[in-house]
Short mmCIF file of C-alpha atoms in Angstrom, two decimals:
data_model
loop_
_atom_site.label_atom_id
_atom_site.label_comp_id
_atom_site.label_asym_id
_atom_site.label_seq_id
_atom_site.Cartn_x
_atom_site.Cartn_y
_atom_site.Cartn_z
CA UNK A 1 69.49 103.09 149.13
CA UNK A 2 69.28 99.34 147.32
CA UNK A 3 70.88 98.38 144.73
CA UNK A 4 69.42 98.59 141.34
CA UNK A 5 67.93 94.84 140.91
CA UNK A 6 69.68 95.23 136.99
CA UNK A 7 72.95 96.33 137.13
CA UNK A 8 73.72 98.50 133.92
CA UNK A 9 74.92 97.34 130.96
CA UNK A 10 77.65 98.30 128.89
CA UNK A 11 76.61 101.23 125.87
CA UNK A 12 76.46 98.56 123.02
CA UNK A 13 77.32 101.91 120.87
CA UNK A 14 80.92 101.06 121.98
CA UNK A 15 81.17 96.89 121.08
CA UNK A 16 83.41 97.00 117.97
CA UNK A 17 81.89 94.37 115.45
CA UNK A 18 84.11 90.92 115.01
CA UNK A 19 84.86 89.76 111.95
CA UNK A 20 85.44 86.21 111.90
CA UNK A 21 87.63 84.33 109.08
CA UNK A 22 84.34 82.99 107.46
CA UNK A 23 83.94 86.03 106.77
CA UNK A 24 87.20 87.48 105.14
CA UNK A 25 87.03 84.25 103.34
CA UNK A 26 83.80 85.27 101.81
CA UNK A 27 85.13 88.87 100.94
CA UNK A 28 88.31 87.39 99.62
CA UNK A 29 85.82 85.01 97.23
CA UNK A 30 83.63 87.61 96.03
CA UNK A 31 86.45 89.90 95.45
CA UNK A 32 88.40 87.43 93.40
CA UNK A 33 85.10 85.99 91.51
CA UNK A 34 84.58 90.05 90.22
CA UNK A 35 88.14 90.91 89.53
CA UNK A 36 87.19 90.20 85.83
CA UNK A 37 84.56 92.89 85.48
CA UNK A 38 87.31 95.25 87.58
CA UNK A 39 90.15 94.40 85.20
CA UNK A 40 87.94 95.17 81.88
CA UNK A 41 86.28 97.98 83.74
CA UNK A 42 89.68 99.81 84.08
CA UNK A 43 91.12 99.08 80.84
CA UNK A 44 88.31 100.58 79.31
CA UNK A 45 88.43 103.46 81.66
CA UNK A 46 92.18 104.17 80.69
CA UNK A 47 90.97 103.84 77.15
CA UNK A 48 92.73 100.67 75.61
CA UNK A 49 90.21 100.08 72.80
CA UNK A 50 92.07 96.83 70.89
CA UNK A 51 89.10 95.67 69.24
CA UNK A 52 87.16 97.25 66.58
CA UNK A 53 83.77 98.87 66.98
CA UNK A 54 81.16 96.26 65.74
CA UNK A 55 78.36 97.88 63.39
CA UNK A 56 75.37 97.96 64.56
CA UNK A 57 71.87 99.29 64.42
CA UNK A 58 69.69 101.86 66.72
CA UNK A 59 66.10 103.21 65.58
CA UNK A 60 66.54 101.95 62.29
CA UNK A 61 69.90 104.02 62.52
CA UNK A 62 73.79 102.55 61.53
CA UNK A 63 76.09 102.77 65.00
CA UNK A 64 79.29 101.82 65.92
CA UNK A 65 79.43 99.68 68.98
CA UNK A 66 81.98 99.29 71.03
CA UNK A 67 83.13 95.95 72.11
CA UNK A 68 81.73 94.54 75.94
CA UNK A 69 82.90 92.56 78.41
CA UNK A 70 82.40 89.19 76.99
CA UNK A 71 84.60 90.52 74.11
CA UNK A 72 87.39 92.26 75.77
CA UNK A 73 87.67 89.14 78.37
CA UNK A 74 87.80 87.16 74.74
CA UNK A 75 90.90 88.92 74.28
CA UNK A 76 92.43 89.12 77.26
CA UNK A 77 92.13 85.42 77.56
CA UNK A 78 93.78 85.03 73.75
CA UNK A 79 96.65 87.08 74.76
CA UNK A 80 97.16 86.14 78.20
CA UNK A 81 95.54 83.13 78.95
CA UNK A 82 92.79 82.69 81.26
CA UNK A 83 94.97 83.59 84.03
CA UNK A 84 95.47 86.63 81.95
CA UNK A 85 91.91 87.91 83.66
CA UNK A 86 92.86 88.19 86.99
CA UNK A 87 95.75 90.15 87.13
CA UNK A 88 95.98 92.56 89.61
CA UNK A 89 94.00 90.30 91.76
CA UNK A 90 95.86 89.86 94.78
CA UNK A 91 96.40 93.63 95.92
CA UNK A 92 92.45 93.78 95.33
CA UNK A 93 92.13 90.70 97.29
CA UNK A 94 94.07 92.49 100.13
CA UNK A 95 92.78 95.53 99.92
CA UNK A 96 89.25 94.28 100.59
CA UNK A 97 90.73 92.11 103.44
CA UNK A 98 92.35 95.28 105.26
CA UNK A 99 89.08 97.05 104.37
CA UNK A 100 87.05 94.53 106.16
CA UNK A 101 89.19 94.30 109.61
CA UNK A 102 89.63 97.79 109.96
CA UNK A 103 86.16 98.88 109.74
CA UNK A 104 85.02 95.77 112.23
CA UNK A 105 87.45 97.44 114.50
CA UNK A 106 85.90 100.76 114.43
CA UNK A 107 82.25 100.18 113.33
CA UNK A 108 79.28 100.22 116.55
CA UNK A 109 76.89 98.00 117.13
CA UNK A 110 73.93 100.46 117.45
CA UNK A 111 70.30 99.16 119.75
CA UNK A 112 68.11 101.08 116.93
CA UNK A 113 68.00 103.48 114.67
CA UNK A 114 68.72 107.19 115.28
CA UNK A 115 66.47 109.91 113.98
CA UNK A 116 67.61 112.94 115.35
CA UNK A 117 69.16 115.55 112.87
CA UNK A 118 71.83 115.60 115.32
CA UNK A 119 72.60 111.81 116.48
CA UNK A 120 72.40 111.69 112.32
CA UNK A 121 75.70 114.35 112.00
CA UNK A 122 77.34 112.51 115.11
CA UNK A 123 76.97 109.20 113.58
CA UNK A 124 78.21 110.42 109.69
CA UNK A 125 80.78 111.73 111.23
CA UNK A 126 82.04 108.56 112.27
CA UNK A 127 81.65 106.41 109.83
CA UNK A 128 83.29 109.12 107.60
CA UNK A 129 86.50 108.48 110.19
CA UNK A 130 86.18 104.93 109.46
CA UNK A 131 85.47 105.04 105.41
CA UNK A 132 89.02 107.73 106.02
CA UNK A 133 91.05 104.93 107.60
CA UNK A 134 90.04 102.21 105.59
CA UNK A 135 90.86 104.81 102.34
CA UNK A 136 94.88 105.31 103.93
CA UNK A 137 95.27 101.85 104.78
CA UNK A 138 93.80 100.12 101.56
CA UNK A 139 94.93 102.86 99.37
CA UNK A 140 98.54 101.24 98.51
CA UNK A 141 96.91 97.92 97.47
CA UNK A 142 94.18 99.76 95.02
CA UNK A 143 97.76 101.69 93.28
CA UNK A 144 99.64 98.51 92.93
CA UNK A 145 96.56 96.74 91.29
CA UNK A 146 95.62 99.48 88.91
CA UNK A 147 99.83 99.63 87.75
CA UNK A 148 99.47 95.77 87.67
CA UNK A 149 96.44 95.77 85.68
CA UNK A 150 97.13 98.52 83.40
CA UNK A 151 100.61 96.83 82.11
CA UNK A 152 98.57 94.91 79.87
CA UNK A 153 97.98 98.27 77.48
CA UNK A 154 101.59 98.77 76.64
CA UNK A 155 102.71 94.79 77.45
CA UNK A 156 105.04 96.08 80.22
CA UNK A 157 106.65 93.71 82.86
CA UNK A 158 107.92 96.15 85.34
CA UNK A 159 105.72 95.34 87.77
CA UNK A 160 105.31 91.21 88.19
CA UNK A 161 103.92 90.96 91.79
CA UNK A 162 103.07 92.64 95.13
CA UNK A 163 106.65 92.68 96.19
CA UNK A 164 107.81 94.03 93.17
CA UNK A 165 105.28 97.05 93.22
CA UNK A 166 106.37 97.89 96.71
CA UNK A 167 109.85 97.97 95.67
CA UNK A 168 109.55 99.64 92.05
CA UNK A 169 107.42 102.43 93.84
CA UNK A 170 109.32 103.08 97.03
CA UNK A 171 112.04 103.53 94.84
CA UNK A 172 111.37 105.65 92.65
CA UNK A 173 108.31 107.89 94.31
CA UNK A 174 109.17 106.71 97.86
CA UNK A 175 106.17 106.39 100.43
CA UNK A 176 104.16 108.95 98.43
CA UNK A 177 103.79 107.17 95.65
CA UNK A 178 101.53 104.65 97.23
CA UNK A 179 99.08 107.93 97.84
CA UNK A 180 98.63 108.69 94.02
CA UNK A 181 95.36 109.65 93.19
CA UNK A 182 94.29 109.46 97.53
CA UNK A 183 92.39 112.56 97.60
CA UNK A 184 90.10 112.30 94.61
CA UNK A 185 89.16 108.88 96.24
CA UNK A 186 88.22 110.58 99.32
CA UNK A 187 86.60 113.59 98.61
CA UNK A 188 84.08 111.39 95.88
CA UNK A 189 83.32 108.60 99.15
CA UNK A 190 82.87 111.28 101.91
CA UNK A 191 80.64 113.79 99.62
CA UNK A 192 78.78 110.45 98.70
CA UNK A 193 78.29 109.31 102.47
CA UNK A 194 76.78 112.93 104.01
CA UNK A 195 75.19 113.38 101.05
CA UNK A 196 73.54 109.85 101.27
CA UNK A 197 73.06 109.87 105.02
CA UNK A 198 71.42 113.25 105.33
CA UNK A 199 69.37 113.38 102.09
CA UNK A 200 67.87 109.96 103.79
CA UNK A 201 67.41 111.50 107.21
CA UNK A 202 65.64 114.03 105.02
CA UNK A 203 63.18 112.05 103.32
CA UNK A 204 62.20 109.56 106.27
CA UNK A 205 61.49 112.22 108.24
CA UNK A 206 59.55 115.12 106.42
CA UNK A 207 58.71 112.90 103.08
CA UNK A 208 57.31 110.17 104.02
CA UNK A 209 55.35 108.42 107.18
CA UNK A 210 57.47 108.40 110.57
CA UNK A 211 56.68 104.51 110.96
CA UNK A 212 58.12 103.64 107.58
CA UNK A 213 61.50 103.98 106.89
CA UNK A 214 62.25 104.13 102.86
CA UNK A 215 65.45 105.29 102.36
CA UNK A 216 68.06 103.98 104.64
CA UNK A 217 71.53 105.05 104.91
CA UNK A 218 73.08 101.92 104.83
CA UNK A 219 72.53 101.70 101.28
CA UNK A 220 75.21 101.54 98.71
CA UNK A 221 73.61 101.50 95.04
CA UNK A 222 74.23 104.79 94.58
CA UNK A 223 77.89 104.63 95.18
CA UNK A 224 78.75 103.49 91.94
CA UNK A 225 76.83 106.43 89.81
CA UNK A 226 77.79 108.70 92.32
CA UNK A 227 81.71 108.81 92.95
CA UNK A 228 82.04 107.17 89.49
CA UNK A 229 83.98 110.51 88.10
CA UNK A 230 86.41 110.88 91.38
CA UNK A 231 87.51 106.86 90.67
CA UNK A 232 89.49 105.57 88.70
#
């Protein structure tokens, strides 16, 4: 028997994807560029409310507002300087870093889109391995920022860096302290991947045409609404 004239090719399923440093640079940019909007986010999410509700109107009806990002960065940046707005911002700057290399590691290059209910399950189930290790390796990083950033409430100077979070916390919670708050992390981004990935398998295949492809499970925008309560 001949040899095949096309030897085979290596299952492109298997080629982790490369990240190069243009593009780490790029994360570490856009990560550092919307630290603001994290910073204010949080504080408001802890409930630090220094600034008085403005009144407003709605329908002809007297509200209270409460004051927005232009006017909590306003006072951020009158009690800390402009600087004052990105701190926190190296673990996040880190932790998006980590995020990036580990899932180039483990992410597959796939030849085309899989339809089967099955290859579907098979393939969430890997990328909820790989949204699992980036969660335990970046976790440490998102803990240190949120103590960093949320010294500003009570004007607290424990922690003053990265080095100093590591050794505050391994101190005084050892390793388990960088794990605070892992598992409500988890649980919110694995319900939010199956329940993304199937409910799009779902609807491209019995809701709409078979040649048209609507919903695809690479999409994120419904992250934010959807693990909103299980973040913090």
């Amino acid at each position: 028997m001949e040899p095949s004239e096309h030897p085979a090719e290596p299952d492109p399923a298997a080629t982790p994807v490369k990240v190069d440093a243009a593009v780490l640079l790029l994360v570490a940019g856009v990560t550092a560029a919307k630290h603001p909007l994290v910073y204010v986010r949080l504080l408001i999410q802890v409930g630090h409310e220094p600034l008085p509700p403005t009144v407003g109107t709605m329908f002809g009806r007297r509200v209270l507002y409460l004051p927005g990002f232009f006017s909590y960065a306003r006072h951020i940046v009158s009690v800390d300087g402009k600087r004052g707005l990105f701190r926190g911002v190296s673990p996040c700057v880190l932790s998006s870093l980590v995020s990036t290399v580990v899932r180039g590691k483990t992410k597959q290059v796939k030849k085309e889109e899989q339809t089967s209910l099955r290859s579907v399950l098979k393939e969430t189930s890997h990328e909820m391995v790989v949204q699992c290790l980036s969660r335990l390796a970046t976790h440490p990083f998102h803990v240190m920022s949120v103590r960093l950033m949320a010294q500003f409430v009570g004007r607290e100077v424990k922690y003053s860096g990265i080095f100093s979070c590591v050794i505050w916390i391994f101190e005084e919670e050892g390793v388990s302290g960088f794990y605070v708050g892992l598992l409500p992390h988890l649980l919110g981004e694995v319900l939010l991947l199956w329940c993304r990935n199937l409910l799009a398998h779902f609807i491209n295949s019995y809701a709409v045409d078979e040649n048209v492809s609507v919903v695809g499970r690479d999409a994120g925008s419904q992250q934010v609404h959807f693990n909103r309560p299980y973040k913090l």
